[in-house]
Short mmCIF file of C-alpha atoms in Angstrom, two decimals:
data_model
loop_
_atom_site.label_atom_id
_atom_site.label_comp_id
_atom_site.label_asym_id
_atom_site.label_seq_id
_atom_site.Cartn_x
_atom_site.Cartn_y
_atom_site.Cartn_z
CA MET A 1 -33.91 -12.06 -29.09
CA ASN A 2 -30.49 -10.83 -28.64
CA LYS A 3 -29.40 -11.83 -25.27
CA ILE A 4 -26.71 -9.63 -24.81
CA PHE A 5 -28.24 -6.33 -26.12
CA ASP A 6 -31.84 -5.44 -27.30
CA PHE A 7 -32.40 -1.75 -27.12
CA LYS A 8 -36.32 -2.51 -26.47
CA ARG A 9 -36.01 -4.59 -23.97
CA PHE A 10 -32.95 -2.19 -22.43
CA GLY A 11 -35.53 0.49 -22.37
CA LYS A 12 -38.00 -1.07 -20.79
CA TYR A 13 -35.27 -2.26 -18.31
CA PHE A 14 -33.74 1.37 -17.88
CA CYS A 15 -37.27 2.87 -17.04
CA PHE A 16 -37.71 0.48 -14.79
CA ASP A 17 -34.52 1.33 -13.02
CA LEU A 18 -35.57 5.04 -12.93
CA VAL A 19 -38.59 4.46 -11.34
CA SER A 20 -36.61 1.71 -9.02
CA ALA A 21 -33.85 4.64 -8.44
CA TRP A 22 -36.37 7.28 -7.23
CA GLN A 23 -38.44 5.20 -5.22
CA ARG A 24 -35.36 4.23 -3.13
CA SER A 25 -33.08 7.22 -3.23
CA GLY A 26 -35.30 10.24 -4.42
CA VAL A 27 -35.97 12.09 -1.51
CA THR A 28 -32.27 11.51 -0.23
CA LEU A 29 -30.58 13.16 -3.32
CA LEU A 30 -33.39 15.81 -3.22
CA ALA A 31 -32.80 16.60 0.31
CA ILE A 32 -28.82 16.69 0.00
CA ALA A 33 -29.06 18.88 -3.25
CA CYS A 34 -31.10 20.97 -1.09
CA LEU A 35 -28.12 21.89 0.71
CA PRO A 36 -27.84 25.43 0.11
CA VAL A 37 -31.19 26.03 1.76
CA TRP A 38 -30.60 24.16 4.96
CA ILE A 39 -27.23 25.69 5.54
CA PHE A 40 -28.81 29.28 4.54
CA ALA A 41 -31.68 28.61 7.21
CA ILE A 42 -29.27 27.37 9.46
CA HIS A 43 -27.09 30.32 9.43
CA GLN A 44 -30.03 33.01 9.71
CA LEU A 45 -31.42 30.92 12.59
CA PHE A 46 -28.09 31.44 14.68
CA GLY A 47 -27.96 35.01 13.56
CA LEU A 48 -31.33 36.14 14.79
CA ILE A 49 -30.77 33.80 18.55
CA PHE A 50 -27.31 35.19 19.20
CA GLY A 51 -27.14 38.32 17.28
CA GLY A 52 -30.82 39.37 17.26
CA GLN A 53 -31.00 39.94 13.55
CA PHE A 54 -30.58 37.79 10.59
CA GLY A 55 -27.02 37.82 8.91
CA SER A 56 -25.66 38.18 5.59
CA PHE A 57 -24.46 34.73 3.78
CA GLY A 58 -21.13 35.00 2.27
CA ILE A 59 -19.67 33.48 -1.16
CA GLY A 60 -18.07 31.02 1.14
CA GLY A 61 -21.03 29.62 3.06
CA ILE A 62 -22.54 29.25 -0.86
CA ALA A 63 -19.40 27.13 -1.96
CA ALA A 64 -19.22 25.18 1.24
CA ALA A 65 -22.89 23.94 0.41
CA TYR A 66 -21.83 23.13 -2.92
CA ILE A 67 -19.02 21.19 -1.91
CA SER A 68 -20.61 19.14 0.72
CA SER A 69 -23.88 18.69 -1.45
CA PHE A 70 -21.62 17.09 -4.30
CA PHE A 71 -19.79 14.56 -1.88
CA PHE A 72 -22.98 13.84 0.06
CA ALA A 73 -24.78 12.94 -3.68
CA VAL A 74 -21.76 10.62 -4.89
CA ILE A 75 -21.47 8.86 -1.96
CA ALA A 76 -24.85 8.52 -0.70
CA PHE A 77 -26.88 7.52 -3.97
CA PRO A 78 -24.71 4.47 -5.28
CA VAL A 79 -25.30 3.10 -1.54
CA GLN A 80 -28.49 3.40 -1.20
CA ASN A 81 -29.56 2.52 -4.88
CA TYR A 82 -27.15 -0.39 -5.37
CA GLY A 83 -26.07 -1.66 -1.83
CA HIS A 84 -28.80 -4.13 -1.60
CA LEU A 85 -27.36 -6.03 -4.65
CA THR A 86 -25.10 -7.81 -2.06
CA ASP A 87 -28.43 -9.00 -0.10
CA LYS A 88 -29.25 -12.42 -0.89
CA LYS A 89 -32.88 -11.73 -1.25
CA ALA A 90 -33.17 -8.08 -3.11
CA GLY A 91 -29.96 -9.18 -5.17
CA SER A 92 -31.70 -12.78 -6.18
CA ASP A 93 -34.67 -10.64 -7.51
CA TRP A 94 -32.58 -8.03 -8.99
CA LEU A 95 -30.57 -10.91 -11.08
CA MET A 96 -33.78 -12.45 -11.66
CA LEU A 97 -34.86 -8.97 -13.98
CA PRO A 98 -35.28 -9.44 -17.89
CA ALA A 99 -32.82 -7.87 -18.51
CA SER A 100 -29.05 -8.93 -19.84
CA ARG A 101 -26.17 -8.02 -17.81
CA LEU A 102 -24.73 -5.69 -20.43
CA GLU A 103 -28.00 -3.97 -20.27
CA LYS A 104 -27.84 -3.65 -16.52
CA PHE A 105 -24.63 -2.35 -16.55
CA ALA A 106 -25.50 0.47 -18.89
CA SER A 107 -28.30 1.42 -16.94
CA VAL A 108 -26.17 1.98 -14.05
CA LEU A 109 -23.74 4.18 -16.05
CA LEU A 110 -26.47 6.68 -17.36
CA ILE A 111 -28.29 6.62 -13.86
CA THR A 112 -25.40 7.86 -12.07
CA CYS A 113 -23.31 9.54 -14.51
CA VAL A 114 -26.08 11.29 -16.40
CA VAL A 115 -29.57 11.29 -14.88
CA VAL A 116 -28.22 11.90 -11.14
CA PRO A 117 -25.94 14.72 -11.77
CA LEU A 118 -28.47 16.26 -13.90
CA VAL A 119 -31.12 16.15 -11.19
CA TRP A 120 -28.74 17.15 -8.33
CA PHE A 121 -27.75 20.17 -10.73
CA ALA A 122 -30.91 21.56 -11.65
CA VAL A 123 -32.25 20.85 -7.83
CA ILE A 124 -28.96 22.64 -6.35
CA VAL A 125 -29.04 25.67 -9.14
CA ALA A 126 -32.67 26.69 -8.71
CA CYS A 127 -32.24 26.42 -4.98
CA ASP A 128 -29.43 28.89 -5.12
CA GLY A 129 -30.93 30.95 -7.80
CA LEU A 130 -34.12 31.36 -5.72
CA LEU A 131 -32.33 32.19 -2.50
CA SER A 132 -30.59 34.93 -4.34
CA LEU A 133 -34.01 36.24 -5.55
CA LEU A 134 -36.27 35.97 -2.44
CA PHE A 135 -33.46 36.99 0.33
CA ASN A 136 -31.73 40.04 0.54
CA THR A 137 -29.26 38.66 3.07
CA TYR A 138 -28.02 36.23 0.36
CA PRO A 139 -25.69 37.60 -2.61
CA ALA A 140 -26.31 37.40 -6.11
CA MET A 141 -26.21 33.40 -7.49
CA GLY A 142 -22.90 32.04 -6.23
CA LEU A 143 -22.63 29.19 -8.99
CA PRO A 144 -21.32 32.11 -11.41
CA LYS A 145 -18.81 33.31 -9.10
CA MET A 146 -17.73 30.05 -8.23
CA MET A 147 -17.29 28.90 -11.80
CA ASP A 148 -15.36 32.01 -12.45
CA GLY A 149 -13.25 31.57 -9.73
CA LEU A 150 -12.09 28.07 -10.46
CA GLY A 151 -12.08 29.19 -14.22
CA SER A 152 -9.19 31.59 -13.14
CA VAL A 153 -7.48 28.97 -11.27
CA LEU A 154 -7.21 26.45 -14.07
CA ALA A 155 -6.16 29.42 -16.29
CA GLU A 156 -3.08 29.79 -14.51
CA PHE A 157 -1.55 26.48 -15.84
CA HIS A 158 -0.78 27.20 -19.00
CA SER A 159 2.17 28.38 -21.57
CA GLU A 160 2.07 30.59 -24.10
CA ASN A 161 0.86 27.84 -26.53
CA VAL A 162 -0.41 25.36 -24.69
CA SER A 163 -3.52 25.31 -22.22
CA PHE A 164 -4.49 23.31 -19.74
CA ALA A 165 -6.44 19.76 -20.88
CA VAL A 166 -9.28 20.29 -18.46
CA GLY A 167 -11.92 23.47 -18.36
CA GLY A 168 -13.73 24.27 -15.15
CA PRO A 169 -16.96 22.29 -16.01
CA TRP A 170 -15.40 19.32 -17.37
CA ALA A 171 -13.32 18.95 -14.44
CA ILE A 172 -16.28 19.08 -12.17
CA TYR A 173 -17.79 16.39 -14.34
CA LEU A 174 -15.03 14.68 -14.54
CA SER A 175 -14.71 13.97 -10.60
CA TRP A 176 -18.38 13.64 -10.58
CA CYS A 177 -18.22 10.67 -12.78
CA ALA A 178 -15.20 9.16 -10.96
CA ASP A 179 -16.22 9.82 -7.60
CA ILE A 180 -19.76 8.20 -8.04
CA LEU A 181 -18.79 5.20 -9.81
CA VAL A 182 -15.96 4.47 -7.00
CA PHE A 183 -18.45 4.04 -4.36
CA THR A 184 -21.27 2.24 -6.90
CA LEU A 185 -18.60 -0.26 -7.13
CA GLY A 186 -17.81 -0.40 -3.55
CA ALA A 187 -21.70 -0.50 -2.75
CA MET A 188 -21.86 -3.78 -5.20
CA TYR A 189 -18.93 -4.97 -3.60
CA PHE A 190 -19.04 -4.92 0.21
CA ARG A 191 -21.71 -6.67 1.88
CA LYS A 192 -21.04 -4.24 4.75
CA HIS A 193 -19.63 -0.95 6.10
CA LYS A 194 -19.50 0.03 2.30
CA VAL A 195 -18.80 3.40 2.60
CA VAL A 196 -16.03 2.99 5.58
CA TYR A 197 -14.56 -0.20 3.55
CA THR A 198 -14.68 2.40 0.12
CA PHE A 199 -12.66 4.98 1.98
CA LEU A 200 -10.26 2.58 3.16
CA SER A 201 -9.80 0.86 0.27
CA LEU A 202 -9.19 4.14 -1.67
CA PHE A 203 -6.39 5.28 1.28
CA ALA A 204 -4.54 1.82 0.92
CA LEU A 205 -4.66 2.06 -3.16
CA GLY A 206 -3.55 5.95 -2.52
CA LEU A 207 -0.69 4.33 -0.96
CA LEU A 208 0.59 1.68 -2.88
CA MET A 209 0.45 3.74 -6.20
CA THR A 210 2.69 6.44 -4.17
CA MET A 211 4.92 3.87 -3.42
CA ALA A 212 5.00 2.13 -6.99
CA LEU A 213 5.75 5.39 -8.15
CA GLY A 214 8.43 6.44 -5.72
CA ILE A 215 10.57 3.44 -6.48
CA LEU A 216 9.88 3.90 -10.11
CA PHE A 217 11.35 7.16 -10.47
CA ASN A 218 13.78 7.27 -7.36
CA GLY A 219 16.91 7.49 -9.32
CA ASN A 220 15.72 7.40 -12.79
CA MET A 221 14.76 10.90 -13.23
CA HIS A 222 17.65 12.72 -14.74
CA ILE A 223 16.22 16.28 -16.41
CA SER A 224 18.17 19.30 -16.15
CA PRO A 225 16.61 22.74 -15.93
CA GLU A 226 17.60 23.19 -20.26
CA ASP A 227 15.46 20.35 -20.85
CA ILE A 228 12.43 22.19 -19.48
CA ASN A 229 10.53 24.38 -21.45
CA GLU A 230 6.76 25.79 -20.51
CA ASP A 231 5.12 24.03 -23.39
CA SER A 232 6.81 20.77 -23.26
CA LEU A 233 5.84 20.84 -19.59
CA MET A 234 2.06 21.58 -20.13
CA HIS A 235 1.83 19.23 -22.87
CA THR A 236 3.71 16.58 -20.59
CA LEU A 237 0.89 17.50 -17.99
CA ASN A 238 -1.75 17.28 -19.89
CA ALA A 239 -0.90 13.97 -21.50
CA VAL A 240 -0.47 12.76 -17.86
CA VAL A 241 -4.19 14.02 -17.27
CA TYR A 242 -5.78 12.52 -19.93
CA THR A 243 -3.80 8.91 -19.19
CA LEU A 244 -4.94 9.18 -15.67
CA TYR A 245 -8.63 9.66 -16.52
CA VAL A 246 -8.84 7.22 -19.44
CA VAL A 247 -6.98 4.45 -17.11
CA GLU A 248 -9.34 5.35 -14.24
CA PHE A 249 -12.76 5.28 -16.25
CA VAL A 250 -11.60 1.85 -17.95
CA VAL A 251 -10.62 0.46 -14.42
CA LEU A 252 -14.00 1.34 -12.84
CA ASP A 253 -16.19 0.41 -15.73
CA LEU A 254 -14.69 -3.02 -16.19
CA ALA A 255 -14.63 -3.85 -12.65
CA ILE A 256 -18.08 -2.60 -12.24
CA PHE A 257 -19.34 -4.73 -15.27
CA PHE A 258 -17.32 -7.97 -13.99
CA ARG A 259 -18.87 -7.52 -10.43
CA ILE A 260 -22.44 -7.16 -12.20
CA LYS A 261 -21.31 -10.33 -14.56
CA THR A 262 -20.32 -12.44 -11.50
CA LEU A 263 -22.69 -11.40 -8.79
CA LYS A 264 -24.27 -14.76 -7.82
CA HIS A 265 -26.24 -15.68 -4.51
#
């Protein structure tokens, strides 16, 4: 049997990993995805208590529910589902599972970047849609309006011949993948205070990158206005966006793989 990657063995492990993920984090993920329901219910309760009637729920509340749910999900799921790997007993049990390190890494990527976002998206959209159908104080389904708004904002970044590199849905999905992989790496690496240490690491890394870019470009940028046109500016912006995404995902994927590869207890 192939010690590096065997599709039959990977299939069995992936199914086991899915069941384990549901047992450890499924209820929490569903609760987070139902955040529009909780926020709408609290809004109506406060309206009834302080105003004597149910109040209308605006698009701002829906947007806040989506954004909050997004970030709670990408932070909470990795810690709940992979935080146990740094525990001596649970981590040792995980290392003994009959699958190669590459198969375990592939399962991590599929669950965090495919399965979890699909489940989260399906549940939160269902909540949004059902609320809009059942309650007249809830406006029309918020997702189409928010996507139209995001598309309008991104559409502003264009020239006559060049469009922005990433559209609205792709921007959200890539942001999900980048964020959840960061917190997955933090959950696998830090033994305690995983979320706090991950945030502190991100802050320190951002500070170092800002300082490095400042030193790199300080005094070395000699661009006159006649050298700039909209098309060249958009080409440069798109190249920067693509480069940042490629570098970010390569670094995160390699870091998670080598963490899995070198994990010992």
